[in-house]
PDB file of C-alpha atoms in Angstrom:
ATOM      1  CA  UNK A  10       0.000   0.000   0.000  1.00 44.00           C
ATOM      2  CA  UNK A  11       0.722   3.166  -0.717  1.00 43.00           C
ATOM      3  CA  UNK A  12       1.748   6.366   1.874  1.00 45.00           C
ATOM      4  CA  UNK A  13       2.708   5.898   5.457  1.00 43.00           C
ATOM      5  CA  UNK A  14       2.633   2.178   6.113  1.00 46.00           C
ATOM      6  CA  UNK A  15       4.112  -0.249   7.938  1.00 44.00           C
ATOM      7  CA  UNK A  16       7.430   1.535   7.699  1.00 44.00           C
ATOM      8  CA  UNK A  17       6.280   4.081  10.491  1.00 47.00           C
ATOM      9  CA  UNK A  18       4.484   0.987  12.504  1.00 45.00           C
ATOM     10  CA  UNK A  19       5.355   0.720  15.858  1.00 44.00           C
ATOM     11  CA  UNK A  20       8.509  -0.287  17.610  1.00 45.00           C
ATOM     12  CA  UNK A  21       8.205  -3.847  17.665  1.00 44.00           C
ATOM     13  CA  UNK A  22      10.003  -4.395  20.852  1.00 41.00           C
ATOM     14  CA  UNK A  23      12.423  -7.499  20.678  1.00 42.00           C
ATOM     15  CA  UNK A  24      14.613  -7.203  24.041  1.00 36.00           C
ATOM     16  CA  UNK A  25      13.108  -7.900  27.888  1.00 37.00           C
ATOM     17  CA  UNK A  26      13.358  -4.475  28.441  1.00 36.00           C
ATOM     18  CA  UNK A  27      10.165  -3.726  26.831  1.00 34.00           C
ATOM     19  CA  UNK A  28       8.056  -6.705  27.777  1.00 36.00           C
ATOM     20  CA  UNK A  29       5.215  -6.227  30.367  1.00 37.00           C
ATOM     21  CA  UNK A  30       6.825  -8.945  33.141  1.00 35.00           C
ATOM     22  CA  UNK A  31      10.307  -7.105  32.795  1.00 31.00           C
ATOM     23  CA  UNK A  32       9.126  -3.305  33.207  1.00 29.00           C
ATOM     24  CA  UNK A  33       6.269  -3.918  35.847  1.00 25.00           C
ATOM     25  CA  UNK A  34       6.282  -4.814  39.605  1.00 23.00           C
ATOM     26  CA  UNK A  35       3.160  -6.356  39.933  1.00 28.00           C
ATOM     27  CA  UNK A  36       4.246  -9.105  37.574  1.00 29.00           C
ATOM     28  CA  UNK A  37       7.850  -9.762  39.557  1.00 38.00           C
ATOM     29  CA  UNK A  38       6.168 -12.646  42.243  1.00 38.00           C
ATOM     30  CA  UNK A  39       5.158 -14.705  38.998  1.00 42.00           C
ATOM     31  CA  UNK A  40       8.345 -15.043  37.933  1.00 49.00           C
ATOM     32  CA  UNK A  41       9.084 -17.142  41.312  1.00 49.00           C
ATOM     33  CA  UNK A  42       5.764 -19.001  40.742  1.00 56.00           C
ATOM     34  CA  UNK A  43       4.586 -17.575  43.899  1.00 63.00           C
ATOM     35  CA  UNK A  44       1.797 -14.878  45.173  1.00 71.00           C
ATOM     36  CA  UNK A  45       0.378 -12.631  42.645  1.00 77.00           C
ATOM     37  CA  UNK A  46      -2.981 -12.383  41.036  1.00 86.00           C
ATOM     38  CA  UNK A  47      -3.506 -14.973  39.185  1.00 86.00           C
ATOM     39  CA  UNK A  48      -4.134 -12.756  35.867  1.00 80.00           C
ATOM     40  CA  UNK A  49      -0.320 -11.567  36.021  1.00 83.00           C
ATOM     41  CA  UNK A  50       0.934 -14.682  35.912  1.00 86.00           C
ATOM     42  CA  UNK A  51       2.393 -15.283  33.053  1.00 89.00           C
ATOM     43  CA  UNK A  52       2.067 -13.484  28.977  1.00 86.00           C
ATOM     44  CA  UNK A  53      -0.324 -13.477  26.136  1.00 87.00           C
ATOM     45  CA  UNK A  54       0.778 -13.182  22.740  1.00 89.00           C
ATOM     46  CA  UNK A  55      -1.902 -12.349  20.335  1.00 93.00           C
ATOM     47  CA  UNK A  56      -1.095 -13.494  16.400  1.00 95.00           C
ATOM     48  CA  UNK A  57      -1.042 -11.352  13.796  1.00 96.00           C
ATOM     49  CA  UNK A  58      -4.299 -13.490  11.720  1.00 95.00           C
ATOM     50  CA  UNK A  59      -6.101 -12.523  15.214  1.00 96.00           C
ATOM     51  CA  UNK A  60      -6.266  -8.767  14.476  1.00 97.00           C
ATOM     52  CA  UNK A  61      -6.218  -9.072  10.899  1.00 97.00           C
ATOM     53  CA  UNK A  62      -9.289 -10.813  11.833  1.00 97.00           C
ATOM     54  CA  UNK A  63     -10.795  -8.709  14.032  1.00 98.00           C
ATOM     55  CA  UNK A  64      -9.709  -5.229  11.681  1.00 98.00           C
ATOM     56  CA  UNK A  65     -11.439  -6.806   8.773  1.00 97.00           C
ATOM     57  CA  UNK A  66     -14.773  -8.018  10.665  1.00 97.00           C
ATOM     58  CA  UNK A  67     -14.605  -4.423  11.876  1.00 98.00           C
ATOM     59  CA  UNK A  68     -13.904  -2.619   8.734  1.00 98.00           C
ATOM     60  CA  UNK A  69     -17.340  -4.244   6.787  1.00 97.00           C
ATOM     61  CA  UNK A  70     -19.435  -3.361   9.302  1.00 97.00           C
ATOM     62  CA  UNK A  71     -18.994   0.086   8.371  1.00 98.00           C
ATOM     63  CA  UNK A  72     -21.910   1.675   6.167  1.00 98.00           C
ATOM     64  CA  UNK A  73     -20.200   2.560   2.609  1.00 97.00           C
ATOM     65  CA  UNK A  74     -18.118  -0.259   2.913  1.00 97.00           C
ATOM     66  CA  UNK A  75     -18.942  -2.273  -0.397  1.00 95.00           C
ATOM     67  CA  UNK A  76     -15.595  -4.602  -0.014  1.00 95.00           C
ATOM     68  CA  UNK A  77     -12.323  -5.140   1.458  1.00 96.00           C
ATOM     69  CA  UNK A  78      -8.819  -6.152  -0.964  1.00 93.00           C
ATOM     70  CA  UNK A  79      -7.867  -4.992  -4.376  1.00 79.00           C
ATOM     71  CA  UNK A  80      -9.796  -5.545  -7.661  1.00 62.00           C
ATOM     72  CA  UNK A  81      -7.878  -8.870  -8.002  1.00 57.00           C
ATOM     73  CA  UNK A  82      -7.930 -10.337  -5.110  1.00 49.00           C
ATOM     74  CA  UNK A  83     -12.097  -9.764  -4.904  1.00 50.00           C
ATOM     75  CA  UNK A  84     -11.475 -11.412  -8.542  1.00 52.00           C
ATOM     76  CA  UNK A  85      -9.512 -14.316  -6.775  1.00 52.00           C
ATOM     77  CA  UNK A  86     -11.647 -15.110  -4.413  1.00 52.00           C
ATOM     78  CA  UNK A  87     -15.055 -15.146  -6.786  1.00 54.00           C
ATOM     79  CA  UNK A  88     -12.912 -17.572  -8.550  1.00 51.00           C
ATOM     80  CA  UNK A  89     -12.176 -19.688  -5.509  1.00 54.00           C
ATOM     81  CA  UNK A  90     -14.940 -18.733  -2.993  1.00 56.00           C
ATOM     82  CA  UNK A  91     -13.614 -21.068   0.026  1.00 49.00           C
ATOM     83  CA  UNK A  92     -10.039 -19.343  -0.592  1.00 43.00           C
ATOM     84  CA  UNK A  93     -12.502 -16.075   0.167  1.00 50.00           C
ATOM     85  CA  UNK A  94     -11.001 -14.378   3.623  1.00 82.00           C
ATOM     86  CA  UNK A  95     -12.035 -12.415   6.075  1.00 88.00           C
ATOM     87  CA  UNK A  96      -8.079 -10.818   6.320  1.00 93.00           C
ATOM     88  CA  UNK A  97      -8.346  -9.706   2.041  1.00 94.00           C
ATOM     89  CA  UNK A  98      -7.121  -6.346   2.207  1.00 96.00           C
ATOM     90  CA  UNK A  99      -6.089  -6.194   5.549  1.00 97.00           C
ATOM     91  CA  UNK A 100      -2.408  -6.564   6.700  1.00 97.00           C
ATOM     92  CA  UNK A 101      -0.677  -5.610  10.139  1.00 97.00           C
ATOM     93  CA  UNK A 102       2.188  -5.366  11.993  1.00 97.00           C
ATOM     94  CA  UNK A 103       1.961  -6.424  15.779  1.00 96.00           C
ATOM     95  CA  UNK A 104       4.557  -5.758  18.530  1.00 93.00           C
ATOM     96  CA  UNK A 105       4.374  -6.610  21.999  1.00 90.00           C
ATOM     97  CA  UNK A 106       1.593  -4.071  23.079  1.00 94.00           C
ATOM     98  CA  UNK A 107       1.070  -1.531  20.101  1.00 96.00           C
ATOM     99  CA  UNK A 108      -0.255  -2.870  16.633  1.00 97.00           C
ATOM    100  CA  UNK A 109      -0.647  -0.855  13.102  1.00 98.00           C
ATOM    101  CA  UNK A 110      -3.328  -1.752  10.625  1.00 98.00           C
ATOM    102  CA  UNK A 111      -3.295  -0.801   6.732  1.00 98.00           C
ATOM    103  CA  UNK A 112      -6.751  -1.769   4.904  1.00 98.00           C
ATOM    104  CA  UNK A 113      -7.490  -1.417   0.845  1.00 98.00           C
ATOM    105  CA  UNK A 114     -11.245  -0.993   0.987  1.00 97.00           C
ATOM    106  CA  UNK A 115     -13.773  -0.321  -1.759  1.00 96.00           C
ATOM    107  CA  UNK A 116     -16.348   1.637  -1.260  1.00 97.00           C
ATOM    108  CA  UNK A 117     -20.070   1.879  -2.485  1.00 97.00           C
ATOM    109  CA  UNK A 118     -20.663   5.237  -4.993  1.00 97.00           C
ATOM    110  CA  UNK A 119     -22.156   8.516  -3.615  1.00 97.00           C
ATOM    111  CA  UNK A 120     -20.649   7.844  -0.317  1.00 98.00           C
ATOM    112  CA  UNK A 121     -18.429  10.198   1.370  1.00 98.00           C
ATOM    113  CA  UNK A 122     -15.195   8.547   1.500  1.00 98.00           C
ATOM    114  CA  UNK A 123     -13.896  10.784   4.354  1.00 98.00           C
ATOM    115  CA  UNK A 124     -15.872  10.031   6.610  1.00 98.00           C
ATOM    116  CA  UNK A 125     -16.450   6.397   5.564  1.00 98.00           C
ATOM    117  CA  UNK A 126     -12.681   6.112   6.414  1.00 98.00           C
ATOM    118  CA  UNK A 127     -12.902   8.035   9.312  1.00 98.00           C
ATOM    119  CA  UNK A 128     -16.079   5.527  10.865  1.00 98.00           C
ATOM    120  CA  UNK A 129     -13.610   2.723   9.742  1.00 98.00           C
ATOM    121  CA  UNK A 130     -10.429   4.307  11.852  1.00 98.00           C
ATOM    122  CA  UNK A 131     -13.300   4.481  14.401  1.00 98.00           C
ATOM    123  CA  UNK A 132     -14.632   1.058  14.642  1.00 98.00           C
ATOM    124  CA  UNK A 133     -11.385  -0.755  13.893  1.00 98.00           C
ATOM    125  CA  UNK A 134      -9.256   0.750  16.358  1.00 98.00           C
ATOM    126  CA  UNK A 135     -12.412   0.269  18.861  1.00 98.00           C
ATOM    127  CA  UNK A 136     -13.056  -3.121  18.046  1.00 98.00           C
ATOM    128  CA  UNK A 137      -8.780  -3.956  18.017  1.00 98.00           C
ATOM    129  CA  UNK A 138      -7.888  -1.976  21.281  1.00 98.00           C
ATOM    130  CA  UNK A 139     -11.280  -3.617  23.316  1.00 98.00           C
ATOM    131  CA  UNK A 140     -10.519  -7.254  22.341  1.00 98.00           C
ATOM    132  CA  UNK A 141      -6.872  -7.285  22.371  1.00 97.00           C
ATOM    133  CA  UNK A 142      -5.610  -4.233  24.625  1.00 95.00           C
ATOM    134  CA  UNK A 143      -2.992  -3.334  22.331  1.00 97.00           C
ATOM    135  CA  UNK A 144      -2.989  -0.024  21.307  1.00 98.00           C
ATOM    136  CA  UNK A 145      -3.328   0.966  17.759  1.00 98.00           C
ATOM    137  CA  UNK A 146      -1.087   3.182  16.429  1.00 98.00           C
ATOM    138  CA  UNK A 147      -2.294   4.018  13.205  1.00 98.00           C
ATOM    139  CA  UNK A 148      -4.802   2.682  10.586  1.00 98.00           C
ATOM    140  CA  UNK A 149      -4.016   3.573   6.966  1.00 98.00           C
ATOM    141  CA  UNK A 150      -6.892   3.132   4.627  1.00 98.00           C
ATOM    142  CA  UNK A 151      -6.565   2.700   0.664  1.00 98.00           C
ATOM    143  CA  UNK A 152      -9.408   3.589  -1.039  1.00 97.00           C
ATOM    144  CA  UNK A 153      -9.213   1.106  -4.083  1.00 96.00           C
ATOM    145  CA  UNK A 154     -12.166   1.315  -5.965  1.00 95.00           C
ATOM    146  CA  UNK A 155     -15.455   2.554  -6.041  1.00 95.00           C
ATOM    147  CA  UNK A 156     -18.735  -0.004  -6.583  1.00 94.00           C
ATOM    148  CA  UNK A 157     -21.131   1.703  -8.972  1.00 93.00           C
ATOM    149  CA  UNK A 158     -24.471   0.592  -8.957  1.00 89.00           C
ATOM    150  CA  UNK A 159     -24.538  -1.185 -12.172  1.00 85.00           C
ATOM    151  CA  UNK A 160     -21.236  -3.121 -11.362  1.00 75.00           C
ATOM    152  CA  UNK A 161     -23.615  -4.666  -8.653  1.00 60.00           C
ATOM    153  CA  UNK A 162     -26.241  -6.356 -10.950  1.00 55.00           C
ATOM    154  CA  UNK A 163     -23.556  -7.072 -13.884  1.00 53.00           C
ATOM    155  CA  UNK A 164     -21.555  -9.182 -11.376  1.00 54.00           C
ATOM    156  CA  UNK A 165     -23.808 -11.156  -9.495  1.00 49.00           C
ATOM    157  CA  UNK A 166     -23.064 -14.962  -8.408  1.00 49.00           C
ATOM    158  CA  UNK A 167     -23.179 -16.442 -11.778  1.00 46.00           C
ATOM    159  CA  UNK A 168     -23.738 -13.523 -14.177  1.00 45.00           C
ATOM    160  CA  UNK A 169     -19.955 -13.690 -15.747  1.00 44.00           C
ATOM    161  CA  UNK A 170     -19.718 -17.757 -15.567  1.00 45.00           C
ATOM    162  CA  UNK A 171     -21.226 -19.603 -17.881  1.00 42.00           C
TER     163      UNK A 171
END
């Protein structure tokens, strides 16, 4: 994608220094296996498919949203419907607490794409931030296309197969 992506992500922190048992005193008595709640004991890692996941779920449920992924990969996947993803179009970068998300959407004509892509920033980083507490640094949206109504009826489930 185009513009500021996942070159300005988020310091995706490598060394104990930046992970949560190593920088906080309420996780120390896990580390000896005794005291402590146990909700600090021990980490959770959250995958990068998880909040691709999540961003894309989020993303449709935006009004104006027709689709998510490029021309070709919506092509792709009419082709091979099971191969058809919730993460098209949605890639991320994920670090130990802080998470960037870049989305190619299409959206439906007459909308305004503003503030279709601002209601997407909205919901995504609302939807990432309250299931996975990581915080989201940034979501870059590429506008990739724009349904017009009569692309709708011309390619309906069967209409270019024959």
């Amino acid at each position: 994608m185009s513009g500021p992506t996942m070159g300005s992500a988020p310091h995706k922190p490598d060394s104990d220094e930046f992970r949560a048992d190593a920088d906080s005193t309420t996780l120390e008595p896990a580390r000896s296996g005794a005291g402590g709640a146990p909700a600090t004991r021990g980490r959770t890692s959250i995958a990068g498919g998880v909040v691709e996941k999540i961003a894309g779920m989020a993303a449709r449920e935006v009004p104006g949203v027709d689709s998510l992924g490029s021309g070709l990969a919506r092509t792709l996947g009419a082709i091979r419907p099971g191969r058809a993803s919730v993460t098209r179009g949605v890639k991320v970068e994920v670090g130990e607490r802080q998470t960037a998300i870049d989305l190619e959407v299409v959206v439906e004509y007459g909308v305004s794409i503003p503030e279709v892509a601002a209601e997407i920033r909205m919901n995504v980083i609302g939807a990432v931030e309250r299931m996975t507490e990581l915080e989201v640094v940034e979501v870059n949206i590429a506008v990739s296309d724009v349904r017009l109504p009569e692309e709708s009826e011309s390619e309906a489930p069967g209409a270019r197969l024959q």
